[in-house]
Amino acid sequence: MKIVADENIPFLHGVFEPYAEVVYKKGPEITREDLMDADALIVRTRTRCDASTLEGTSVKMVATATIGTDHIDLPWCEANGIKVESAAGCNAGGVADYVVSAMFGTASRQKIKLEGATLGIIGVGHVGSRVETMARKLGFNILLCDPPRALREGPEKFVELDELLEKSDVVTLHTPLDPTTRGMADEHFFESMKTGAIFINTSRGEVVNEGALLRANPKLGAIVIDTWCNEPDINLNLLNAADIATPHIAGYSFQGKQSGTALAVRAVAREFGIKPLEHFAPATEADLTPVGIDVKGKGQGEITAHLQYNYPIFTDDFMFRTNPGGFERLRSEYSYRREFYII
């Protein structure tokens, strides 16, 4: 058996070697020629998995150690008998930590009052639900917009997008990238937002029309961007306009990366009958116990201090601003952080 894998997937090296030949390459450099005699491909977001990469190869399975699958041509894979598995939900805790740290950090710098504020969450899957749980414990009023869930479950818990934008003091995006969400944050979207509202995108860059966001900048209270169009060749004008800018690392926690790799390994192990790896969990010397933050009776300033202590998000912002051309290196060499939860 032969496996080709992105060399930057953490905790993966050495795992499959007792059972298969494993070839590691940088994700963007994996080619069709590398896959001609491969049985499985394990990737992150940087490997485009479509006919140009997979057609004519022996690949039977693609496992991605990420929640998103927009880098994979799912219909083509299904039509050609290639099984696809993602690591759904693996980064939810890390992204939720990022969102609350960013909210309180930017609010502190811009002197925005969050007490009694309304948080609008667009996309309420694994990540959006985790953000919702944490934000409720922090005392936010919550508005949820998720048309697919509203269609399945009924509209009672959800609001229309325009209502959310008109009423929310903070708007955070957690949608997948697909034809229905590409460019959804457009001129009308930003015109509908409240003046002084905070805008956060940790979903996918292409969900946002970056030109429209830049034009809306004067009316917004703060802009937080972790995901960008055309990564790693990002829009430097947006970088300069953003109050917090980071290189697609919102979900980069120890627990998130451990979970993403574990889910990908287990999927391949199940598919190819590698029994010893069907319940694989990466070994690590780091203490992965999430940190509890007690916010009872605390004001915005004290909560901000606790959040910044556990995740000093402005350090990531500073490192990125000083070297925006190092987008991929900053990601591959990132020091994974420990997750926290709100008591």
mmCIF file of C-alpha atoms in Angstrom:
data_model
loop_
_atom_site.group_PDB
_atom_site.id
_atom_site.type_symbol
_atom_site.label_atom_id
_atom_site.label_comp_id
_atom_site.label_asym_id
_atom_site.label_seq_id
_atom_site.Cartn_x
_atom_site.Cartn_y
_atom_site.Cartn_z
ATOM 1 C CA MET A 1 0.000 0.000 0.000
ATOM 2 C CA LYS A 2 1.187 3.515 -0.805
ATOM 3 C CA ILE A 3 0.088 6.774 0.825
ATOM 4 C CA VAL A 4 0.961 10.304 -0.295
ATOM 5 C CA ALA A 5 0.591 12.949 2.423
ATOM 6 C CA ASP A 6 1.099 16.659 3.000
ATOM 7 C CA GLU A 7 4.333 16.896 4.975
ATOM 8 C CA ASN A 8 2.944 19.678 7.181
ATOM 9 C CA ILE A 9 0.147 17.626 8.736
ATOM 10 C CA PRO A 10 1.133 17.482 12.420
ATOM 11 C CA PHE A 11 1.597 14.218 14.316
ATOM 12 C CA LEU A 12 1.452 12.161 11.087
ATOM 13 C CA HIS A 13 5.081 11.262 10.413
ATOM 14 C CA GLY A 14 5.820 7.670 11.412
ATOM 15 C CA VAL A 15 2.193 6.641 11.923
ATOM 16 C CA PHE A 16 1.561 4.691 8.712
ATOM 17 C CA GLU A 17 5.135 3.578 8.046
ATOM 18 C CA PRO A 18 4.725 0.110 9.674
ATOM 19 C CA TYR A 19 1.848 -0.620 7.287
ATOM 20 C CA ALA A 20 2.498 1.298 4.066
ATOM 21 C CA GLU A 21 4.967 3.158 1.907
ATOM 22 C CA VAL A 22 4.484 6.840 2.730
ATOM 23 C CA VAL A 23 5.612 9.748 0.563
ATOM 24 C CA TYR A 24 5.551 13.221 2.124
ATOM 25 C CA LYS A 25 5.492 16.417 0.060
ATOM 26 C CA LYS A 26 4.488 20.027 0.544
ATOM 27 C CA GLY A 27 0.754 20.243 -0.089
ATOM 28 C CA PRO A 28 0.839 22.636 -3.063
ATOM 29 C CA GLU A 29 3.563 20.530 -4.704
ATOM 30 C CA ILE A 30 1.676 17.217 -4.777
ATOM 31 C CA THR A 31 1.111 16.306 -8.433
ATOM 32 C CA ARG A 32 -0.698 13.697 -10.482
ATOM 33 C CA GLU A 33 2.613 11.976 -11.134
ATOM 34 C CA ASP A 34 3.092 11.466 -7.389
ATOM 35 C CA LEU A 35 -0.257 9.675 -7.215
ATOM 36 C CA MET A 36 -0.075 7.295 -10.148
ATOM 37 C CA ASP A 37 0.492 4.239 -7.918
ATOM 38 C CA ALA A 38 -0.887 5.638 -4.641
ATOM 39 C CA ASP A 39 -3.837 4.155 -2.800
ATOM 40 C CA ALA A 40 -4.613 7.076 -0.484
ATOM 41 C CA LEU A 41 -3.989 10.809 -0.365
ATOM 42 C CA ILE A 42 -3.944 12.716 2.956
ATOM 43 C CA VAL A 43 -4.085 16.487 2.578
ATOM 44 C CA ARG A 44 -4.786 19.875 4.120
ATOM 45 C CA THR A 45 -6.406 22.758 2.211
ATOM 46 C CA ARG A 46 -3.369 23.401 0.028
ATOM 47 C CA THR A 47 -3.754 20.408 -2.323
ATOM 48 C CA ARG A 48 -6.350 20.752 -5.066
ATOM 49 C CA CYS A 49 -8.039 17.340 -5.405
ATOM 50 C CA ASP A 50 -9.799 17.238 -8.768
ATOM 51 C CA ALA A 51 -9.460 15.622 -12.173
ATOM 52 C CA SER A 52 -6.210 17.444 -12.916
ATOM 53 C CA THR A 53 -4.609 15.773 -9.887
ATOM 54 C CA LEU A 54 -6.462 12.464 -9.582
ATOM 55 C CA GLU A 55 -7.593 11.333 -13.030
ATOM 56 C CA GLY A 56 -5.811 8.188 -14.173
ATOM 57 C CA THR A 57 -4.244 7.543 -10.767
ATOM 58 C CA SER A 58 -4.855 4.575 -8.488
ATOM 59 C CA VAL A 59 -6.070 6.743 -5.576
ATOM 60 C CA LYS A 60 -9.096 5.190 -3.899
ATOM 61 C CA MET A 61 -9.446 7.629 -1.013
ATOM 62 C CA VAL A 62 -8.775 11.268 -0.136
ATOM 63 C CA ALA A 63 -8.704 12.148 3.568
ATOM 64 C CA THR A 64 -8.371 15.791 4.547
ATOM 65 C CA ALA A 65 -7.286 16.782 8.051
ATOM 66 C CA THR A 66 -9.506 19.877 7.770
ATOM 67 C CA ILE A 67 -13.178 20.611 8.243
ATOM 68 C CA GLY A 68 -13.591 22.161 4.791
ATOM 69 C CA THR A 69 -13.732 20.309 1.484
ATOM 70 C CA ASP A 70 -13.808 23.210 -0.979
ATOM 71 C CA HIS A 71 -10.345 22.129 -2.198
ATOM 72 C CA ILE A 72 -11.841 18.777 -3.242
ATOM 73 C CA ASP A 73 -14.063 18.244 -6.282
ATOM 74 C CA LEU A 74 -16.616 16.110 -4.452
ATOM 75 C CA PRO A 75 -18.896 15.327 -7.438
ATOM 76 C CA TRP A 76 -15.910 14.255 -9.558
ATOM 77 C CA CYS A 77 -14.546 12.053 -6.774
ATOM 78 C CA GLU A 78 -17.934 10.429 -6.224
ATOM 79 C CA ALA A 79 -18.409 9.827 -9.948
ATOM 80 C CA ASN A 80 -14.979 8.215 -10.128
ATOM 81 C CA GLY A 81 -15.293 5.981 -7.071
ATOM 82 C CA ILE A 82 -12.918 7.934 -4.823
ATOM 83 C CA LYS A 83 -14.042 8.086 -1.213
ATOM 84 C CA VAL A 84 -13.597 11.415 0.583
ATOM 85 C CA GLU A 85 -13.418 11.921 4.347
ATOM 86 C CA SER A 86 -13.025 15.228 6.198
ATOM 87 C CA ALA A 87 -12.228 16.036 9.818
ATOM 88 C CA ALA A 88 -15.549 17.732 10.530
ATOM 89 C CA GLY A 89 -15.545 19.800 13.698
ATOM 90 C CA CYS A 90 -11.871 19.304 14.526
ATOM 91 C CA ASN A 91 -11.078 23.026 14.731
ATOM 92 C CA ALA A 92 -14.286 24.220 16.416
ATOM 93 C CA GLY A 93 -12.716 24.872 19.816
ATOM 94 C CA GLY A 94 -9.732 26.751 18.434
ATOM 95 C CA VAL A 95 -11.882 28.966 16.199
ATOM 96 C CA ALA A 96 -14.293 29.749 19.038
ATOM 97 C CA ASP A 97 -11.326 30.781 21.203
ATOM 98 C CA TYR A 98 -10.082 32.989 18.371
ATOM 99 C CA VAL A 99 -13.460 34.670 17.861
ATOM 100 C CA VAL A 100 -14.016 35.620 21.505
ATOM 101 C CA SER A 101 -10.408 36.742 21.946
ATOM 102 C CA ALA A 102 -10.723 38.863 18.789
ATOM 103 C CA MET A 103 -14.063 40.347 19.861
ATOM 104 C CA PHE A 104 -12.870 41.441 23.274
ATOM 105 C CA GLY A 105 -9.427 42.468 22.028
ATOM 106 C CA THR A 106 -10.712 44.754 19.281
ATOM 107 C CA ALA A 107 -13.515 46.087 21.488
ATOM 108 C CA SER A 108 -10.937 47.064 24.090
ATOM 109 C CA ARG A 109 -8.747 48.865 21.570
ATOM 110 C CA GLN A 110 -11.661 50.614 19.864
ATOM 111 C CA LYS A 111 -13.503 51.354 23.145
ATOM 112 C CA ILE A 112 -16.568 49.365 22.025
ATOM 113 C CA LYS A 113 -18.934 48.308 24.802
ATOM 114 C CA LEU A 114 -19.885 44.615 24.594
ATOM 115 C CA GLU A 115 -22.184 44.438 27.616
ATOM 116 C CA GLY A 116 -25.661 43.674 26.270
ATOM 117 C CA ALA A 117 -24.306 43.342 22.713
ATOM 118 C CA THR A 118 -25.845 41.121 20.058
ATOM 119 C CA LEU A 119 -23.664 38.596 18.241
ATOM 120 C CA GLY A 120 -24.812 37.445 14.808
ATOM 121 C CA ILE A 121 -23.506 34.013 13.806
ATOM 122 C CA ILE A 122 -23.789 33.155 10.113
ATOM 123 C CA GLY A 123 -23.372 29.409 9.653
ATOM 124 C CA VAL A 124 -24.212 27.306 12.700
ATOM 125 C CA GLY A 125 -22.430 24.016 12.128
ATOM 126 C CA HIS A 126 -19.709 22.578 14.361
ATOM 127 C CA VAL A 127 -17.814 25.856 14.625
ATOM 128 C CA GLY A 128 -20.743 28.260 14.734
ATOM 129 C CA SER A 129 -22.417 26.159 17.438
ATOM 130 C CA ARG A 130 -19.256 26.231 19.542
ATOM 131 C CA VAL A 131 -19.069 30.009 19.175
ATOM 132 C CA GLU A 132 -22.725 30.244 20.180
ATOM 133 C CA THR A 133 -22.175 28.213 23.353
ATOM 134 C CA MET A 134 -19.190 30.289 24.412
ATOM 135 C CA ALA A 135 -20.852 33.616 23.574
ATOM 136 C CA ARG A 136 -23.983 32.801 25.585
ATOM 137 C CA LYS A 137 -21.835 32.151 28.647
ATOM 138 C CA LEU A 138 -20.221 35.553 28.049
ATOM 139 C CA GLY A 139 -23.644 37.208 28.149
ATOM 140 C CA PHE A 140 -24.188 38.022 24.476
ATOM 141 C CA ASN A 141 -27.601 38.122 22.866
ATOM 142 C CA ILE A 142 -27.443 35.705 19.946
ATOM 143 C CA LEU A 143 -28.915 35.756 16.445
ATOM 144 C CA LEU A 144 -28.403 32.720 14.208
ATOM 145 C CA CYS A 145 -28.596 32.521 10.413
ATOM 146 C CA ASP A 146 -28.258 29.129 8.751
ATOM 147 C CA PRO A 147 -30.706 28.586 5.857
ATOM 148 C CA PRO A 148 -29.958 24.854 5.397
ATOM 149 C CA ARG A 149 -30.546 24.174 9.104
ATOM 150 C CA ALA A 150 -33.662 26.363 9.133
ATOM 151 C CA LEU A 151 -35.031 24.365 6.213
ATOM 152 C CA ARG A 152 -34.345 21.048 7.978
ATOM 153 C CA GLU A 153 -35.293 22.016 11.524
ATOM 154 C CA GLY A 154 -37.799 24.809 11.083
ATOM 155 C CA PRO A 155 -37.277 28.578 11.264
ATOM 156 C CA GLU A 156 -37.935 29.109 14.982
ATOM 157 C CA LYS A 157 -34.271 29.307 16.086
ATOM 158 C CA PHE A 158 -33.055 31.252 13.076
ATOM 159 C CA VAL A 159 -33.427 34.674 11.449
ATOM 160 C CA GLU A 160 -33.005 35.918 7.903
ATOM 161 C CA LEU A 161 -29.628 37.349 6.956
ATOM 162 C CA ASP A 162 -30.816 40.957 6.604
ATOM 163 C CA GLU A 163 -32.362 40.910 10.087
ATOM 164 C CA LEU A 164 -29.173 39.543 11.586
ATOM 165 C CA LEU A 165 -27.042 42.196 9.903
ATOM 166 C CA GLU A 166 -29.350 45.054 10.942
ATOM 167 C CA LYS A 167 -29.435 44.026 14.620
ATOM 168 C CA SER A 168 -25.964 42.595 15.347
ATOM 169 C CA ASP A 169 -23.157 44.484 17.054
ATOM 170 C CA VAL A 170 -20.735 41.720 16.015
ATOM 171 C CA VAL A 171 -21.071 39.586 12.868
ATOM 172 C CA THR A 172 -19.005 36.416 12.541
ATOM 173 C CA LEU A 173 -18.886 34.121 9.481
ATOM 174 C CA HIS A 174 -18.735 30.330 9.849
ATOM 175 C CA THR A 175 -20.116 29.109 6.538
ATOM 176 C CA PRO A 176 -18.600 26.553 4.185
ATOM 177 C CA LEU A 177 -17.483 27.801 0.790
ATOM 178 C CA ASP A 178 -19.896 26.661 -1.901
ATOM 179 C CA PRO A 179 -21.848 28.276 -4.770
ATOM 180 C CA THR A 180 -24.435 29.657 -2.319
ATOM 181 C CA THR A 181 -21.883 31.376 -0.065
ATOM 182 C CA ARG A 182 -19.163 32.511 -2.468
ATOM 183 C CA GLY A 183 -19.106 36.314 -2.336
ATOM 184 C CA MET A 184 -22.119 36.464 0.015
ATOM 185 C CA ALA A 185 -20.549 39.277 2.054
ATOM 186 C CA ASP A 186 -21.024 41.851 -0.708
ATOM 187 C CA GLU A 187 -22.018 45.519 -0.992
ATOM 188 C CA HIS A 188 -25.566 44.860 0.214
ATOM 189 C CA PHE A 189 -24.275 42.754 3.100
ATOM 190 C CA PHE A 190 -22.065 45.520 4.471
ATOM 191 C CA GLU A 191 -24.620 48.258 3.750
ATOM 192 C CA SER A 192 -27.052 46.268 5.934
ATOM 193 C CA MET A 193 -24.688 46.039 8.910
ATOM 194 C CA LYS A 194 -25.002 48.404 11.851
ATOM 195 C CA THR A 195 -22.637 51.362 11.924
ATOM 196 C CA GLY A 196 -19.843 50.572 14.370
ATOM 197 C CA ALA A 197 -20.326 46.792 14.214
ATOM 198 C CA ILE A 198 -17.397 44.370 14.362
ATOM 199 C CA PHE A 199 -16.950 42.033 11.364
ATOM 200 C CA ILE A 200 -15.070 38.714 11.726
ATOM 201 C CA ASN A 201 -14.253 36.160 9.025
ATOM 202 C CA THR A 202 -12.685 32.838 9.973
ATOM 203 C CA SER A 203 -14.552 30.720 7.390
ATOM 204 C CA ARG A 204 -13.097 31.021 3.887
ATOM 205 C CA GLY A 205 -11.717 34.120 2.204
ATOM 206 C CA GLU A 206 -13.870 33.793 -0.892
ATOM 207 C CA VAL A 207 -17.055 34.131 1.150
ATOM 208 C CA VAL A 208 -16.202 37.857 1.308
ATOM 209 C CA ASN A 209 -16.031 40.384 -1.499
ATOM 210 C CA GLU A 210 -12.864 42.073 -0.257
ATOM 211 C CA GLY A 211 -13.455 45.211 -2.300
ATOM 212 C CA ALA A 212 -16.881 45.654 -0.732
ATOM 213 C CA LEU A 213 -15.399 45.132 2.724
ATOM 214 C CA LEU A 214 -12.735 47.767 2.129
ATOM 215 C CA ARG A 215 -15.354 50.250 0.960
ATOM 216 C CA ALA A 216 -17.401 49.502 4.100
ATOM 217 C CA ASN A 217 -14.420 49.976 6.420
ATOM 218 C CA PRO A 218 -15.281 53.570 7.483
ATOM 219 C CA LYS A 219 -18.679 52.497 8.894
ATOM 220 C CA LEU A 220 -17.423 49.401 10.735
ATOM 221 C CA GLY A 221 -16.143 49.397 14.302
ATOM 222 C CA ALA A 222 -13.469 46.774 13.620
ATOM 223 C CA ILE A 223 -12.466 44.184 11.019
ATOM 224 C CA VAL A 224 -10.965 40.809 11.942
ATOM 225 C CA ILE A 225 -9.680 38.630 9.090
ATOM 226 C CA ASP A 226 -8.129 35.173 9.364
ATOM 227 C CA THR A 227 -9.069 33.785 5.942
ATOM 228 C CA TRP A 228 -8.293 35.579 2.694
ATOM 229 C CA CYS A 229 -8.997 35.436 -1.013
ATOM 230 C CA ASN A 230 -6.099 34.100 -3.087
ATOM 231 C CA GLU A 231 -4.094 32.729 -0.156
ATOM 232 C CA PRO A 232 -1.158 33.042 0.261
ATOM 233 C CA ASP A 233 -1.115 36.076 -2.069
ATOM 234 C CA ILE A 234 -3.310 38.222 0.130
ATOM 235 C CA ASN A 235 -4.773 41.688 -0.374
ATOM 236 C CA LEU A 236 -2.335 44.010 1.411
ATOM 237 C CA ASN A 237 -4.893 46.824 1.431
ATOM 238 C CA LEU A 238 -7.196 44.616 3.486
ATOM 239 C CA LEU A 239 -4.308 43.647 5.755
ATOM 240 C CA ASN A 240 -3.680 47.333 6.462
ATOM 241 C CA ALA A 241 -7.382 48.022 7.044
ATOM 242 C CA ALA A 242 -7.937 45.093 9.407
ATOM 243 C CA ASP A 243 -7.807 45.597 13.163
ATOM 244 C CA ILE A 244 -6.685 41.978 13.560
ATOM 245 C CA ALA A 245 -5.111 40.085 10.663
ATOM 246 C CA THR A 246 -3.833 36.507 10.907
ATOM 247 C CA PRO A 247 -2.664 33.898 8.355
ATOM 248 C CA HIS A 248 -5.502 31.336 8.462
ATOM 249 C CA ILE A 249 -4.600 30.004 11.917
ATOM 250 C CA ALA A 250 -7.841 30.534 13.852
ATOM 251 C CA GLY A 251 -8.272 26.798 14.397
ATOM 252 C CA TYR A 252 -4.626 26.079 15.165
ATOM 253 C CA SER A 253 -4.943 24.668 18.670
ATOM 254 C CA PHE A 254 -3.189 21.549 19.958
ATOM 255 C CA GLN A 255 -6.529 19.836 20.392
ATOM 256 C CA GLY A 256 -7.750 20.863 16.943
ATOM 257 C CA LYS A 257 -4.659 19.653 15.106
ATOM 258 C CA GLN A 258 -4.548 16.452 17.128
ATOM 259 C CA SER A 259 -8.197 15.780 16.321
ATOM 260 C CA GLY A 260 -7.832 16.611 12.613
ATOM 261 C CA THR A 261 -4.928 14.217 12.151
ATOM 262 C CA ALA A 262 -6.613 11.522 14.239
ATOM 263 C CA LEU A 263 -9.801 11.677 12.163
ATOM 264 C CA ALA A 264 -7.865 11.483 8.881
ATOM 265 C CA VAL A 265 -5.741 8.535 10.074
ATOM 266 C CA ARG A 266 -8.745 6.643 11.396
ATOM 267 C CA ALA A 267 -10.633 7.143 8.131
ATOM 268 C CA VAL A 268 -7.766 5.705 6.069
ATOM 269 C CA ALA A 269 -7.280 2.873 8.567
ATOM 270 C CA ARG A 270 -10.948 1.885 8.356
ATOM 271 C CA GLU A 271 -10.993 2.029 4.586
ATOM 272 C CA PHE A 272 -7.906 -0.137 4.144
ATOM 273 C CA GLY A 273 -8.326 -2.463 7.123
ATOM 274 C CA ILE A 274 -5.387 -1.237 9.198
ATOM 275 C CA LYS A 275 -6.850 -2.375 12.532
ATOM 276 C CA PRO A 276 -4.154 -0.989 14.884
ATOM 277 C CA LEU A 277 -4.866 2.559 13.641
ATOM 278 C CA GLU A 278 -8.667 2.531 13.678
ATOM 279 C CA HIS A 279 -8.677 4.274 17.075
ATOM 280 C CA PHE A 280 -5.473 6.263 16.580
ATOM 281 C CA ALA A 281 -4.781 9.285 18.796
ATOM 282 C CA PRO A 282 -1.532 11.266 18.422
ATOM 283 C CA ALA A 283 0.841 11.100 21.354
ATOM 284 C CA THR A 284 2.047 14.444 22.640
ATOM 285 C CA GLU A 285 3.946 15.631 25.680
ATOM 286 C CA ALA A 286 1.913 18.835 25.858
ATOM 287 C CA ASP A 287 -0.838 19.193 28.450
ATOM 288 C CA LEU A 288 -3.971 19.324 26.314
ATOM 289 C CA THR A 289 -6.445 19.895 29.138
ATOM 290 C CA PRO A 290 -8.483 22.980 28.180
ATOM 291 C CA VAL A 291 -8.170 25.946 30.531
ATOM 292 C CA GLY A 292 -11.307 27.138 32.318
ATOM 293 C CA ILE A 293 -11.929 30.917 32.422
ATOM 294 C CA ASP A 294 -14.387 32.022 35.099
ATOM 295 C CA VAL A 295 -16.251 35.139 33.915
ATOM 296 C CA LYS A 296 -18.877 35.275 36.664
ATOM 297 C CA GLY A 297 -19.117 38.775 38.097
ATOM 298 C CA LYS A 298 -16.306 40.102 35.914
ATOM 299 C CA GLY A 299 -16.469 43.209 33.774
ATOM 300 C CA GLN A 300 -15.403 43.572 30.139
ATOM 301 C CA GLY A 301 -11.890 44.718 31.010
ATOM 302 C CA GLU A 302 -11.183 41.785 33.305
ATOM 303 C CA ILE A 303 -12.650 39.287 30.837
ATOM 304 C CA THR A 304 -10.481 40.798 28.083
ATOM 305 C CA ALA A 305 -7.377 40.395 30.233
ATOM 306 C CA HIS A 306 -8.149 36.729 30.930
ATOM 307 C CA LEU A 307 -8.811 35.999 27.258
ATOM 308 C CA GLN A 308 -5.657 37.747 26.077
ATOM 309 C CA TYR A 309 -3.596 35.914 28.679
ATOM 310 C CA ASN A 310 -4.828 32.539 27.418
ATOM 311 C CA TYR A 311 -4.667 33.518 23.758
ATOM 312 C CA PRO A 312 -2.669 36.727 23.063
ATOM 313 C CA ILE A 313 -4.146 37.163 19.612
ATOM 314 C CA PHE A 314 -2.324 40.435 18.936
ATOM 315 C CA THR A 315 0.955 38.517 18.942
ATOM 316 C CA ASP A 316 -0.267 36.517 15.945
ATOM 317 C CA ASP A 317 -1.425 39.761 14.341
ATOM 318 C CA PHE A 318 1.994 41.391 14.888
ATOM 319 C CA MET A 319 3.923 38.406 13.509
ATOM 320 C CA PHE A 320 1.797 38.413 10.363
ATOM 321 C CA ARG A 321 1.994 42.162 9.748
ATOM 322 C CA THR A 322 5.764 42.122 10.007
ATOM 323 C CA ASN A 323 6.003 39.359 7.397
ATOM 324 C CA PRO A 324 2.866 39.037 5.225
ATOM 325 C CA GLY A 325 4.911 37.316 2.535
ATOM 326 C CA GLY A 326 5.622 34.524 5.008
ATOM 327 C CA PHE A 327 1.974 33.412 5.055
ATOM 328 C CA GLU A 328 2.687 29.708 4.498
ATOM 329 C CA ARG A 329 5.746 29.626 6.735
ATOM 330 C CA LEU A 330 3.839 31.252 9.590
ATOM 331 C CA ARG A 331 1.197 28.547 9.252
ATOM 332 C CA SER A 332 3.572 25.603 8.963
ATOM 333 C CA GLU A 333 5.736 26.796 11.881
ATOM 334 C CA TYR A 334 2.873 27.955 14.102
ATOM 335 C CA SER A 335 3.125 27.146 17.817
ATOM 336 C CA TYR A 336 -0.199 25.469 18.520
ATOM 337 C CA ARG A 337 -2.057 26.959 21.434
ATOM 338 C CA ARG A 338 -4.009 25.315 24.229
ATOM 339 C CA GLU A 339 -7.793 25.680 24.099
ATOM 340 C CA PHE A 340 -9.887 27.260 26.851
ATOM 341 C CA TYR A 341 -13.543 27.256 27.853
ATOM 342 C CA ILE A 342 -15.825 29.684 29.628
ATOM 343 C CA ILE A 343 -17.134 28.808 33.080
#
